[in-house]
Amino acid sequence: VGDSADFDREVESICPFCGVGCQISLKIKDDKVKYVEGINGPANEGRLCVKGRFGFDYIHHDHRLTKPLIRREDAPAKGLNVDPANWQEFFREATWDEALDFAAKGLMDIGGTGVAGFGSAKCTNEEAYLFQKMIRQGFGHNNVDHCTRLCHASSVAALMENVGSGAVTATFNEIENADVAIAIGCNPIENHPVAATYFKQFTKRGGKLIVMDPRGQALKRFSSHMLQFRPGTDVSMLNAIMHVIVEEELYDKQYIEAYTENWEAEKAHLKDFTPEKMAEVCGIDAETLRDVARTFAGANAAMIFWGMGVSQHIHGTDNSRCLISLALMTGQLGRSGAGLHPLRGQNNVQGASDAGLIPMFLPDYQSVMNDGVRSAFTDVWKSGDFSSEKGLTVTEIMDAVHDGDIKGMYVLGENPAMSDPDVEHARDALAKLEHLVVQDIFITETANYADVILPASAFAEKSGTVTNTNRQVQMGRPAVPPPGEAREDWWIEVELAKRLGLGWNYQSPADVFAEMKLNMKSLDNITWERLERENAVTYPSLSPEDPGQAIVFADGFPRPDGRARFTPASIIAPDDVPDAQYPMILTTGRQLEHWHTGSMTRRSKVLDGLEPEANCSLHPSTLRKLGVTAGEHVRLSTKRGSIEIMAREDRAVSPDMVFLPFAYVEAAANILTNPAVDPYGKIPEFKFSAVKVEAVQTQ
Ligand code: SF4
């Protein structure tokens, strides 16, 4: 922190990390960000966490890409680690014209379904919209996706199916008006820290917080109930709770009759899930399950929050279906203090999905299979039709690359060489590509495989809108110029599209936003000028003066007959269950200080100083059994591979479990993870793999 003497101007923007979407003021001197303060945004009211406050200096890191790079003809093999200080061995500098011509020609030479694209939830709404448009208009298909596939795709699948909309039904701030809340499979103090402050205030006012997670966590201290259930048994636990609500007739009969369908099937399905039977499965005693059921059903207003502990399973969609059913049967939707809230991960994962950066939907979740929808877009784009088939998802695209069906890729801001499950498979695939265009701010692990690298802009160097977990569309503003010849991402996309013959002529992100509004009803009453003025507007906004609706679905749902649906869920075991060879359970996730694959936070002095070394968490009794002291190294092995990593003692993990953050390239968690996916959301089971843990013998 500093004072006004330390800066010569200040610019308001949005924190680039998590989906909370905190508004910040960047204090600038000599075109460098000196420090950051929280300002009064709707999601943060001045608050920031350690990442938002201290995690910005990566934008000035000397590893930043400052010129377009083309792979040298005599470069060593693709995939070898490119030392940022010695990239000349692998790449040569190019002019923008040369690099863009080369990038476009390589993609066009392959063409059609031989090309696929990964966009990014780190980019703005306008950049996400342009990216999906480029693949659809330029290559005629829908093989375009982004990291929502690794995050909340199963939650969105269940919400779309049963509620008719993939976004939250109430902002997290609505917890202020609740008297009971469930937080399941999420760890907000680490992953959505500013949202967690609202959770804590809620409990201080007497709100009952029911935390459900196989791993203990700091929120436990604030909870009325802590259910540390067995990993992968969410459906049995949730069905048992709903069984009690049915058995004791605690459900909201009027709400069910007025606003839902398929209740009788749900009721019949729940019959067998007695708490006594399910206690055996989930490890939570029957009386606690009954107490939770009564507490939740007895609330005046209750909310359900969930994170990737729910979604990243092969039964992630079923987990979410249960949560939706629980809210529906108790009538906890569509009013103050009630609702469903999947806590979104990245700062623009909601917006990137809204903008159509997914293989089955055009912007606003309009199906690519609907002829009328496609023609509404091609009318605006002034181009011919494109495929009516759903495209391939992230992991399917990697499989297709492996099989030789996809030979060219455009990767903007994603890092599949670190983020994909069974990452050696993804790395093998990337090495097989004939032409890989990577657009990023650093030479990422994925850029190690690139044929051409386009130097892009960090959040503080560009303008554009982002949409947070609360459905709040917010304005990001440029505060400092990009380094060297790096350019704003939208500019790079437009220049590439021109070379693909698409005739794009946008002059600014505002032009793109204006086009998005033509086919996105969610943006009604939200204009670029309004966002410039107000910083944030929540969608839906009912008039140019309406700040937006914090709560939706007061009068029914965007589904046939306006009714939400109960979809019963049965127990499905995790895919890779422990056995004699791999007897423990591996679960992966994030830490407070590091963000995803670490490309930004590990280049931030404060954050990397706080968490400098790759580590995994083990229960003290497990360490004792292994003969390992905290700080020593262990070897983790699954059916996919092995890593060696420093062990940390942590009572929050159960004795049969290992928690492993995925930010560290030197001990990449995804070497170990299982690529099996949920059949609906196509999300990999990052939260459950069978693992062997061994002490590493030191000399
Ligand atoms: Fe940034 Fe999320 Fe922290 Fe807010 S809570 S400062 S958005 S990382």
XYZ file of C-alpha atoms and ligand atoms in Angstrom:
707
model
C 0.000 0.000 0.000
C 1.016 3.595 -0.458
C -0.426 7.091 -0.504
C -1.354 9.548 -3.216
C 2.254 10.704 -3.541
C 3.145 7.236 -4.810
C 1.101 7.407 -8.005
C 0.314 9.864 -10.747
C -3.011 8.388 -11.883
C -5.510 5.711 -10.916
C -7.668 3.476 -13.079
C -10.673 1.404 -12.025
C -10.840 -2.182 -13.246
C -11.602 -5.759 -12.163
C -9.386 -8.243 -10.332
C -8.120 -10.826 -12.861
C -8.284 -13.881 -10.630
C -11.430 -15.491 -9.251
C -15.099 -15.335 -10.194
C -16.000 -13.033 -7.304
C -15.112 -10.117 -9.567
C -13.799 -7.581 -7.057
C -13.533 -4.044 -8.359
C -10.110 -2.490 -7.913
C -8.318 0.801 -8.335
C -4.892 0.458 -9.936
C -2.470 3.143 -8.800
C -0.066 3.979 -11.618
C 3.245 5.761 -11.734
C 5.496 5.949 -14.804
C 3.259 3.422 -16.584
C 3.780 0.835 -13.833
C 1.172 -0.432 -11.391
C 2.474 0.560 -7.951
C -0.308 -0.863 -5.826
C -3.971 -1.824 -5.826
C -6.916 -0.938 -3.612
C -10.403 -2.375 -3.449
C -13.247 -0.062 -4.447
C -16.971 -0.198 -3.885
C -18.049 -2.814 -6.441
C -21.295 -4.737 -5.966
C -19.441 -7.985 -5.202
C -16.700 -6.693 -2.913
C -17.693 -3.352 -1.340
C -14.046 -2.364 -1.063
C -12.693 -5.724 0.083
C -9.855 -7.655 -1.551
C -8.000 -10.868 -0.805
C -4.253 -11.397 -0.960
C -4.326 -12.199 -4.697
C -6.296 -9.092 -5.603
C -4.206 -6.839 -3.386
C -0.708 -8.169 -4.008
C -0.893 -10.428 -7.066
C -0.638 -7.842 -9.850
C 3.143 -7.512 -10.387
C 3.293 -10.425 -12.842
C 2.169 -7.924 -15.474
C 5.597 -6.236 -15.287
C 7.588 -9.481 -15.061
C 10.624 -9.699 -17.327
C 9.326 -13.003 -18.734
C 6.544 -11.108 -20.539
C 6.399 -11.736 -24.252
C 7.141 -8.529 -26.104
C 7.403 -9.631 -29.739
C 5.734 -12.226 -31.970
C 7.824 -15.409 -32.154
C 8.025 -18.082 -34.863
C 9.554 -21.505 -34.191
C 12.989 -21.847 -35.755
C 13.375 -24.507 -38.411
C 16.384 -25.890 -36.528
C 14.656 -25.720 -33.118
C 14.943 -28.683 -30.732
C 11.907 -30.973 -30.426
C 8.545 -29.473 -29.552
C 7.614 -29.686 -25.903
C 11.072 -29.198 -24.444
C 10.956 -26.598 -21.727
C 11.685 -23.190 -23.239
C 13.747 -21.160 -20.814
C 12.209 -17.659 -20.882
C 15.708 -16.198 -20.692
C 16.952 -18.341 -23.580
C 14.038 -18.679 -25.971
C 16.242 -17.838 -29.007
C 17.249 -21.496 -29.255
C 13.628 -22.346 -30.076
C 12.088 -19.272 -31.670
C 12.992 -16.243 -33.729
C 11.430 -12.818 -33.541
C 9.007 -11.847 -36.266
C 7.047 -8.773 -37.262
C 3.327 -8.797 -36.535
C 2.565 -9.083 -40.251
C 4.853 -12.057 -40.682
C 3.598 -13.822 -37.544
C -0.078 -13.256 -38.319
C 0.350 -14.333 -41.958
C 2.182 -17.450 -40.796
C -0.435 -18.227 -38.116
C -3.349 -17.784 -40.521
C -1.759 -19.703 -43.408
C -0.987 -22.706 -41.203
C -4.575 -22.863 -39.963
C -6.047 -22.357 -43.443
C -3.803 -24.981 -45.028
C -5.291 -27.524 -42.612
C -8.787 -25.986 -42.602
C -12.264 -27.275 -41.676
C -12.577 -29.814 -38.879
C -8.811 -30.268 -38.897
C -8.631 -27.080 -36.828
C -9.932 -26.479 -33.283
C -9.721 -23.652 -30.775
C -9.349 -23.220 -27.026
C -10.314 -19.775 -25.792
C -9.981 -18.578 -22.227
C -12.036 -17.446 -19.263
C -9.193 -15.025 -18.531
C -10.149 -13.013 -21.614
C -12.956 -10.495 -21.866
C -16.481 -11.166 -23.098
C -15.665 -9.443 -26.375
C -12.549 -11.569 -26.889
C -14.472 -14.759 -26.076
C -17.221 -13.789 -28.523
C -14.696 -13.086 -31.294
C -12.896 -16.363 -30.641
C -15.979 -18.568 -30.981
C -17.081 -16.556 -34.012
C -13.711 -17.106 -35.687
C -13.902 -20.900 -35.335
C -17.556 -21.081 -36.415
C -17.400 -18.566 -39.237
C -13.865 -19.354 -40.363
C -13.819 -23.141 -40.130
C -17.527 -24.010 -40.291
C -17.883 -26.060 -37.100
C -18.200 -25.876 -33.329
C -14.931 -27.402 -32.120
C -14.304 -24.558 -29.703
C -14.224 -24.752 -25.929
C -12.484 -23.372 -22.863
C -11.726 -24.163 -19.249
C -15.360 -24.192 -18.117
C -15.074 -27.821 -19.272
C -12.630 -28.418 -16.454
C -14.590 -26.421 -13.901
C -18.382 -26.158 -13.736
C -19.590 -27.756 -16.997
C -21.514 -30.424 -15.085
C -23.201 -27.792 -12.894
C -24.234 -25.899 -16.013
C -25.531 -29.128 -17.614
C -27.737 -29.838 -14.575
C -28.931 -26.244 -14.258
C -29.787 -26.003 -17.969
C -31.624 -29.310 -17.805
C -33.638 -28.636 -14.669
C -33.900 -24.881 -14.211
C -33.459 -23.739 -17.833
C -30.508 -21.425 -17.193
C -26.841 -22.095 -16.430
C -26.155 -19.055 -14.249
C -26.703 -18.513 -10.526
C -30.274 -17.839 -9.416
C -29.156 -15.438 -6.677
C -26.007 -13.416 -6.036
C -23.775 -14.631 -3.202
C -24.423 -11.356 -1.391
C -28.012 -12.593 -0.926
C -26.690 -14.758 1.886
C -27.251 -11.582 3.936
C -30.971 -12.320 3.715
C -30.783 -16.066 4.350
C -31.029 -17.856 7.670
C -29.521 -21.166 6.483
C -26.888 -21.858 3.841
C -25.197 -24.994 2.539
C -21.635 -24.736 1.223
C -20.749 -28.046 -0.437
C -17.617 -29.021 -2.335
C -16.260 -25.501 -2.110
C -13.601 -23.848 0.015
C -14.457 -20.170 -0.237
C -11.882 -18.942 2.290
C -9.171 -20.183 -0.101
C -10.882 -19.973 -3.463
C -13.443 -17.162 -3.250
C -12.032 -15.269 -0.276
C -14.073 -12.089 -0.538
C -17.300 -14.074 -0.946
C -16.239 -15.952 2.199
C -16.301 -12.701 4.175
C -20.046 -12.497 3.482
C -20.423 -16.107 4.656
C -18.647 -15.281 7.915
C -20.774 -12.190 8.510
C -23.867 -14.290 7.898
C -22.879 -16.691 10.678
C -22.055 -13.816 13.022
C -25.624 -12.614 12.605
C -26.823 -16.075 13.635
C -27.168 -17.704 10.205
C -26.657 -21.465 10.167
C -23.914 -22.562 7.798
C -23.844 -26.236 6.838
C -20.442 -27.094 5.380
C -20.143 -30.366 3.468
C -16.739 -31.400 2.180
C -14.531 -34.500 2.291
C -11.691 -32.174 3.289
C -11.861 -30.033 6.401
C -11.485 -26.312 5.896
C -11.294 -22.983 7.706
C -15.012 -22.314 7.203
C -15.636 -25.174 9.627
C -15.015 -22.736 12.495
C -18.048 -20.731 11.392
C -20.330 -23.668 10.662
C -23.332 -25.006 12.530
C -22.737 -28.426 10.929
C -19.568 -29.817 9.356
C -20.191 -32.945 7.292
C -16.822 -34.392 6.298
C -18.264 -37.107 4.076
C -16.407 -39.831 2.189
C -15.070 -38.563 -1.157
C -17.355 -39.314 -4.093
C -20.458 -40.093 -2.016
C -22.308 -36.790 -2.501
C -25.382 -38.369 -4.125
C -25.947 -40.831 -1.269
C -25.629 -38.086 1.352
C -27.866 -35.593 -0.468
C -30.476 -38.205 -1.327
C -30.584 -39.272 2.333
C -31.197 -35.656 3.391
C -33.982 -35.371 0.813
C -35.375 -38.732 1.939
C -35.887 -37.248 5.419
C -37.586 -34.169 3.981
C -40.022 -36.429 2.121
C -40.495 -38.883 4.997
C -41.226 -36.116 7.502
C -43.251 -34.116 4.947
C -41.073 -31.077 5.374
C -41.301 -30.188 1.678
C -43.080 -27.152 0.239
C -46.174 -28.671 -1.338
C -47.484 -25.412 -2.774
C -44.192 -24.514 -4.432
C -43.782 -27.995 -5.873
C -47.299 -27.904 -7.356
C -46.954 -24.414 -8.772
C -43.431 -24.486 -10.179
C -42.083 -27.998 -10.730
C -42.521 -31.265 -12.646
C -41.541 -34.903 -12.060
C -41.990 -34.671 -8.281
C -43.667 -38.055 -7.947
C -40.730 -39.751 -9.681
C -38.261 -37.980 -7.389
C -40.263 -38.907 -4.315
C -40.439 -42.561 -5.330
C -36.732 -42.602 -6.171
C -35.762 -41.270 -2.736
C -37.637 -44.016 -0.895
C -34.649 -46.360 -0.652
C -32.147 -43.727 0.458
C -32.755 -44.007 4.183
C -30.241 -42.121 6.357
C -29.409 -45.365 8.146
C -28.461 -47.094 4.874
C -26.696 -44.060 3.393
C -24.695 -43.427 6.580
C -22.764 -46.576 5.706
C -21.952 -45.161 2.279
C -21.165 -41.525 2.995
C -19.750 -41.851 6.488
C -22.102 -39.313 8.099
C -24.281 -40.683 10.870
C -28.026 -40.910 10.323
C -28.929 -38.451 13.081
C -26.728 -35.740 11.587
C -28.305 -36.310 8.168
C -31.751 -35.969 9.763
C -30.731 -32.822 11.628
C -29.371 -31.211 8.460
C -32.570 -32.088 6.587
C -34.718 -30.499 9.300
C -32.485 -27.431 9.545
C -32.516 -26.796 5.810
C -36.212 -27.528 5.311
C -37.092 -25.391 8.337
C -35.370 -22.288 7.001
C -37.304 -19.203 6.012
C -34.732 -18.511 3.338
C -31.869 -20.787 2.386
C -29.139 -20.798 -0.216
C -26.972 -23.565 -1.639
C -23.401 -22.809 -2.746
C -21.180 -25.314 -4.472
C -17.793 -25.574 -6.076
C -15.664 -28.004 -7.982
C -15.823 -30.601 -5.245
C -19.325 -31.152 -6.608
C -18.681 -30.689 -10.309
C -15.347 -32.449 -10.971
C -16.637 -36.013 -10.775
C -17.931 -38.485 -13.330
C -21.205 -38.005 -11.435
C -20.842 -34.207 -11.229
C -24.110 -33.591 -13.080
C -25.908 -35.964 -10.697
C -24.409 -34.139 -7.713
C -25.788 -30.854 -9.044
C -29.147 -32.442 -9.851
C -29.463 -33.368 -6.164
C -28.731 -29.810 -5.054
C -31.299 -28.438 -7.487
C -33.886 -30.963 -6.259
C -33.177 -30.023 -2.644
C -33.815 -26.339 -3.401
C -36.944 -27.120 -5.436
C -38.597 -29.399 -2.879
C -38.133 -26.814 -0.143
C -39.192 -23.878 -2.337
C -35.862 -22.152 -1.784
C -35.661 -20.303 -5.078
C -36.785 -17.015 -6.549
C -36.940 -14.884 -3.441
C -34.698 -12.905 -1.167
C -32.095 -15.017 0.633
C -32.949 -18.155 -1.362
C -31.250 -19.689 -4.361
C -28.688 -21.841 -6.096
C -25.169 -20.526 -6.527
C -22.364 -22.519 -8.178
C -19.345 -20.392 -7.222
C -17.629 -19.803 -10.568
C -13.850 -20.104 -10.766
C -12.153 -17.681 -13.150
C -12.909 -13.990 -13.348
C -14.749 -14.405 -16.660
C -15.801 -18.046 -16.822
C -19.459 -16.994 -16.613
C -18.997 -14.413 -19.352
C -16.949 -16.631 -21.659
C -19.686 -19.279 -21.472
C -22.405 -16.643 -21.975
C -20.480 -15.411 -25.037
C -20.662 -18.846 -26.694
C -17.152 -20.162 -26.065
C -18.551 -23.671 -25.772
C -19.103 -26.356 -28.397
C -22.841 -26.891 -28.004
C -24.096 -23.343 -27.599
C -23.877 -20.042 -29.374
C -24.005 -16.896 -27.190
C -26.718 -16.910 -24.516
C -26.804 -20.739 -24.521
C -28.652 -20.900 -27.857
C -28.259 -24.355 -29.336
C -26.034 -24.779 -32.384
C -28.481 -27.497 -33.471
C -31.311 -24.967 -33.964
C -31.448 -23.755 -37.589
C -33.173 -20.492 -36.635
C -30.544 -19.695 -34.025
C -27.670 -20.303 -36.435
C -29.259 -18.168 -39.114
C -29.815 -15.311 -36.634
C -26.052 -15.300 -36.066
C -25.008 -15.775 -39.685
C -27.334 -12.902 -40.657
C -25.412 -10.634 -38.272
C -22.065 -12.107 -39.326
C -23.034 -11.835 -43.011
C -21.670 -15.309 -43.653
C -22.832 -18.769 -44.676
C -24.168 -21.497 -42.396
C -21.911 -23.634 -40.207
C -22.290 -27.100 -38.742
C -25.442 -27.960 -36.807
C -23.540 -30.649 -34.873
C -22.333 -30.030 -31.346
C -18.574 -29.565 -31.386
C -15.951 -31.426 -29.424
C -15.125 -30.540 -25.820
C -11.652 -29.827 -24.365
C -10.746 -33.445 -23.642
C -12.425 -34.696 -26.843
C -10.394 -32.215 -28.881
C -7.193 -33.506 -27.288
C -8.224 -37.077 -28.093
C -8.923 -36.058 -31.700
C -5.478 -34.424 -31.898
C -3.961 -37.620 -30.562
C -5.800 -39.628 -33.211
C -4.641 -37.296 -35.980
C -8.125 -35.962 -36.769
C -7.249 -32.450 -35.609
C -3.917 -31.132 -36.863
C -4.094 -27.408 -36.177
C -5.042 -25.446 -33.066
C -5.422 -21.868 -31.954
C -4.978 -21.622 -28.170
C -5.721 -18.272 -26.593
C -4.813 -17.942 -22.921
C -5.343 -21.610 -22.016
C -2.628 -23.942 -20.816
C -3.736 -27.500 -21.605
C -0.161 -28.771 -21.159
C -0.760 -28.158 -17.439
C -4.529 -28.083 -16.968
C -5.765 -31.198 -18.786
C -6.252 -34.477 -16.915
C -3.643 -37.171 -17.621
C -1.532 -34.317 -18.889
C 1.117 -36.469 -20.569
C -1.638 -37.522 -22.983
C -2.397 -33.842 -23.678
C 1.324 -33.072 -24.089
C 1.742 -35.968 -26.540
C -1.210 -34.614 -28.478
C 0.192 -31.062 -28.575
C 3.489 -32.439 -29.877
C 1.647 -34.093 -32.773
C 0.006 -30.900 -34.013
C 1.188 -29.716 -37.409
C 0.391 -26.106 -36.573
C -0.150 -24.610 -33.119
C -0.853 -20.908 -32.637
C -0.519 -19.790 -29.015
C -1.585 -16.346 -27.877
C -0.480 -15.541 -24.341
C 1.468 -13.195 -22.113
C 4.204 -15.710 -21.149
C 5.843 -18.737 -22.745
C 3.540 -21.183 -20.995
C 3.995 -24.955 -20.906
C 1.603 -25.055 -23.896
C 3.688 -22.476 -25.760
C 6.591 -24.967 -25.522
C 4.763 -26.759 -28.369
C 3.863 -23.660 -30.415
C 4.750 -22.969 -34.017
C 3.964 -19.314 -33.534
C 3.440 -17.268 -30.360
C 1.440 -14.045 -30.422
C 2.271 -11.721 -27.481
C -0.944 -10.647 -25.788
C -2.066 -8.240 -23.087
C -2.631 -8.669 -19.359
C -5.886 -7.504 -17.776
C -4.456 -4.105 -16.809
C -3.473 -3.403 -20.409
C -6.811 -3.762 -22.133
C -10.407 -2.700 -22.141
C -13.333 -5.079 -22.134
C -16.157 -6.457 -20.047
C -16.076 -9.476 -17.742
C -18.962 -11.231 -15.987
C -18.560 -12.582 -12.485
C -20.227 -15.420 -10.609
C -23.086 -13.049 -9.655
C -24.044 -12.354 -13.318
C -22.560 -8.875 -12.919
C -21.185 -7.552 -16.203
C -18.292 -5.271 -15.245
C -15.988 -2.894 -17.087
C -12.261 -3.582 -17.249
C -10.103 -0.649 -18.295
C -6.542 -0.280 -19.600
C -4.232 1.205 -16.992
C -0.794 0.691 -18.509
C 0.424 -0.023 -22.067
C 1.311 -3.617 -23.033
C 5.076 -4.226 -23.016
C 7.050 -3.920 -26.246
C 4.981 -4.987 -29.229
C 2.423 -7.012 -27.244
C -1.138 -6.191 -28.291
C -4.657 -6.382 -26.905
C -6.151 -9.808 -27.553
C -9.173 -8.500 -29.474
C -6.832 -6.692 -31.879
C -4.848 -9.888 -32.506
C -8.046 -11.853 -33.137
C -9.319 -9.259 -35.603
C -6.018 -9.165 -37.498
C -5.911 -12.964 -37.668
C -9.537 -13.100 -38.855
C -8.769 -10.626 -41.632
C -6.073 -12.981 -42.858
C -8.541 -15.875 -42.700
C -10.663 -13.854 -45.135
C -13.463 -13.112 -42.668
C -13.619 -9.389 -43.397
C -13.883 -8.254 -39.800
C -13.766 -4.530 -39.293
C -14.156 -3.867 -35.569
C -12.459 -0.713 -34.365
C -12.768 -1.355 -30.616
C -14.183 -3.770 -28.021
C -17.213 -1.450 -27.864
C -17.999 -2.399 -31.496
C -17.859 -6.078 -30.549
C -20.105 -5.539 -27.525
C -22.652 -3.763 -29.748
C -22.710 -6.810 -32.066
C -23.055 -9.218 -29.142
C -26.175 -7.390 -27.981
C -27.947 -8.129 -31.291
C -28.329 -11.812 -30.400
C -27.926 -11.824 -26.608
C -31.100 -10.961 -24.748
C -29.176 -11.228 -21.470
C -27.502 -7.931 -22.413
C -30.777 -6.044 -22.885
C -30.535 -2.625 -21.231
C -26.781 -3.046 -20.743
C -24.721 -0.813 -23.022
C -21.021 -0.080 -23.243
C -21.698 3.549 -22.276
C -23.706 2.448 -19.263
C -20.906 0.159 -18.100
C -18.385 2.961 -18.581
C -20.574 5.075 -16.318
C -21.732 2.545 -13.721
C -18.858 -0.026 -13.781
C -21.261 -2.971 -13.274
C -24.774 -4.023 -14.244
C -26.283 -7.365 -13.243
C -28.145 -9.293 -15.931
C -31.047 -9.494 -16.436
C -31.556 -5.737 -16.236
C -35.189 -4.806 -16.812
C -34.696 -1.160 -17.819
C -31.858 1.274 -18.538
C -32.139 2.384 -14.893
C -32.413 -1.090 -13.326
C -29.064 -2.123 -11.757
C -30.118 -5.710 -12.524
C -31.894 -8.569 -10.842
C -29.980 -10.146 -7.962
C -32.607 -12.898 -7.813
C -34.266 -14.621 -10.746
C -37.136 -17.089 -11.213
C -39.634 -15.528 -8.808
C -42.451 -16.437 -11.218
C -41.330 -19.674 -12.796
C -38.507 -20.910 -14.967
C -37.359 -20.584 -18.588
C -38.507 -24.154 -19.301
C -41.627 -25.696 -20.849
C -44.695 -24.543 -18.885
C -42.410 -22.410 -16.728
C -41.673 -25.423 -14.512
C -38.364 -26.571 -13.102
C -37.710 -30.304 -13.141
C -36.733 -32.883 -10.574
C -34.218 -35.302 -12.092
C -33.578 -38.224 -9.732
C -29.940 -39.212 -9.266
C -28.596 -42.672 -8.473
C -25.285 -43.593 -6.879
C -22.415 -43.973 -9.338
C -19.029 -44.967 -7.927
C -15.947 -42.921 -8.860
C -14.122 -44.272 -11.909
C -10.696 -44.993 -10.420
C -11.308 -46.594 -7.025
C -8.521 -47.495 -4.586
C -7.155 -51.038 -4.618
C -4.220 -52.889 -3.083
C -1.724 -51.189 -5.394
C -3.161 -47.667 -5.183
C -4.854 -47.647 -1.770
C -5.439 -43.929 -1.131
C -7.539 -41.163 -2.705
C -6.006 -38.215 -4.538
C -7.920 -34.961 -4.822
C -6.637 -31.816 -6.564
C -7.503 -28.149 -6.228
C -6.272 -24.614 -5.657
C -4.528 -22.822 -2.820
C -5.284 -19.281 -1.686
C -2.002 -17.887 -3.021
C -1.800 -19.595 -6.409
C -4.006 -19.390 -9.398
C -4.658 -22.351 -11.666
C -1.540 -23.367 -13.614
C 0.551 -20.757 -11.817
C 1.640 -18.759 -14.875
C 0.588 -15.481 -13.206
C 0.815 -16.020 -9.452
C 4.155 -17.820 -9.510
C 5.503 -14.670 -11.164
C 4.070 -12.489 -8.416
C 6.695 -11.753 -5.731
C 4.368 -11.659 -2.734
C 2.275 -14.682 -3.700
C 5.231 -16.800 -4.727
C 7.023 -15.697 -1.575
C 4.122 -17.005 0.502
C 3.885 -20.352 -1.315
C 7.165 -20.928 -3.139
C 7.331 -24.701 -3.248
C 5.179 -27.474 -4.666
C 3.498 -29.341 -1.823
C 0.828 -31.873 -1.024
C -1.205 -32.268 2.165
C -1.327 -35.473 4.203
C -2.842 -36.333 7.561
C -0.306 -36.584 10.438
C -1.132 -40.262 10.940
C -0.379 -40.972 7.274
C 2.966 -39.212 7.567
C 3.758 -41.238 10.676
C 2.898 -44.454 8.892
C 5.172 -43.509 6.007
C 7.962 -42.488 8.358
C 7.985 -39.043 6.758
C 8.332 -35.709 8.560
C 6.508 -32.658 7.217
C 8.834 -30.909 4.765
C 10.301 -34.153 3.431
C 9.377 -35.542 0.048
C 6.940 -38.268 -0.946
C 6.274 -40.004 -4.230
C 2.669 -39.972 -5.460
C 1.815 -42.555 -8.114
C -1.396 -43.306 -9.991
C -2.137 -45.444 -13.041
C -1.098 -42.430 -15.160
C 2.291 -41.533 -13.660
C 4.349 -40.398 -10.658
C 5.588 -37.173 -9.130
C 7.799 -36.372 -6.148
C 6.717 -33.527 -3.937
C 7.161 -31.997 -0.492
C 4.692 -33.292 2.092
C 2.824 -30.945 4.407
C 1.027 -32.038 7.564
C -2.667 -31.198 7.477
C -5.340 -32.481 9.833
C -8.037 -31.284 7.402
C -7.406 -34.201 5.035
C -8.552 -37.594 6.181
C -5.922 -40.353 6.696
C -6.835 -42.071 3.391
C -6.541 -38.927 1.289
C -3.936 -36.650 -0.371
C -4.683 -33.079 -1.399
C -2.557 -31.779 -4.266
C -2.606 -28.216 -5.703
C -2.244 -28.053 -9.495
C -0.256 -24.817 -9.875
C 3.243 -26.328 -9.833
C 4.882 -27.357 -13.102
C 7.779 -29.093 -11.317
C 5.301 -31.532 -9.734
C 2.350 -31.253 -12.095
C -0.756 -32.657 -10.411
C -2.347 -33.535 -13.720
C 0.339 -36.101 -14.486
C -1.670 -38.134 -11.977
C -5.329 -37.254 -12.644
C -7.923 -39.443 -14.303
C -9.303 -38.363 -17.696
C -12.652 -40.179 -17.210
C -15.466 -37.657 -17.694
C -19.018 -37.016 -16.588
C -21.275 -38.123 -19.483
C -23.326 -34.892 -19.531
C -20.927 -32.077 -18.657
C -17.867 -33.924 -20.072
C -15.880 -32.733 -17.054
C -12.940 -34.871 -15.869
C -12.860 -36.470 -12.431
C -10.113 -34.254 -10.973
C -11.431 -34.824 -7.469
C -10.914 -38.572 -7.226
C -8.100 -40.888 -8.302
C -6.629 -43.946 -6.627
C -3.075 -43.141 -5.529
C -0.069 -44.748 -3.870
C 2.000 -42.612 -1.491
C 5.583 -43.610 -0.637
C 8.426 -42.014 1.235
C 11.243 -40.837 -1.009
C 14.514 -42.293 0.201
C 17.094 -39.579 0.700
C 20.818 -40.390 0.478
Fe -9.624 -11.163 -6.739
Fe -11.266 -13.155 -6.102
Fe -9.595 -12.166 -4.292
Fe -11.648 -10.721 -5.117
S -11.755 -12.634 -3.986
S -9.573 -9.997 -4.810
S -11.786 -11.337 -7.287
S -9.043 -13.261 -6.186
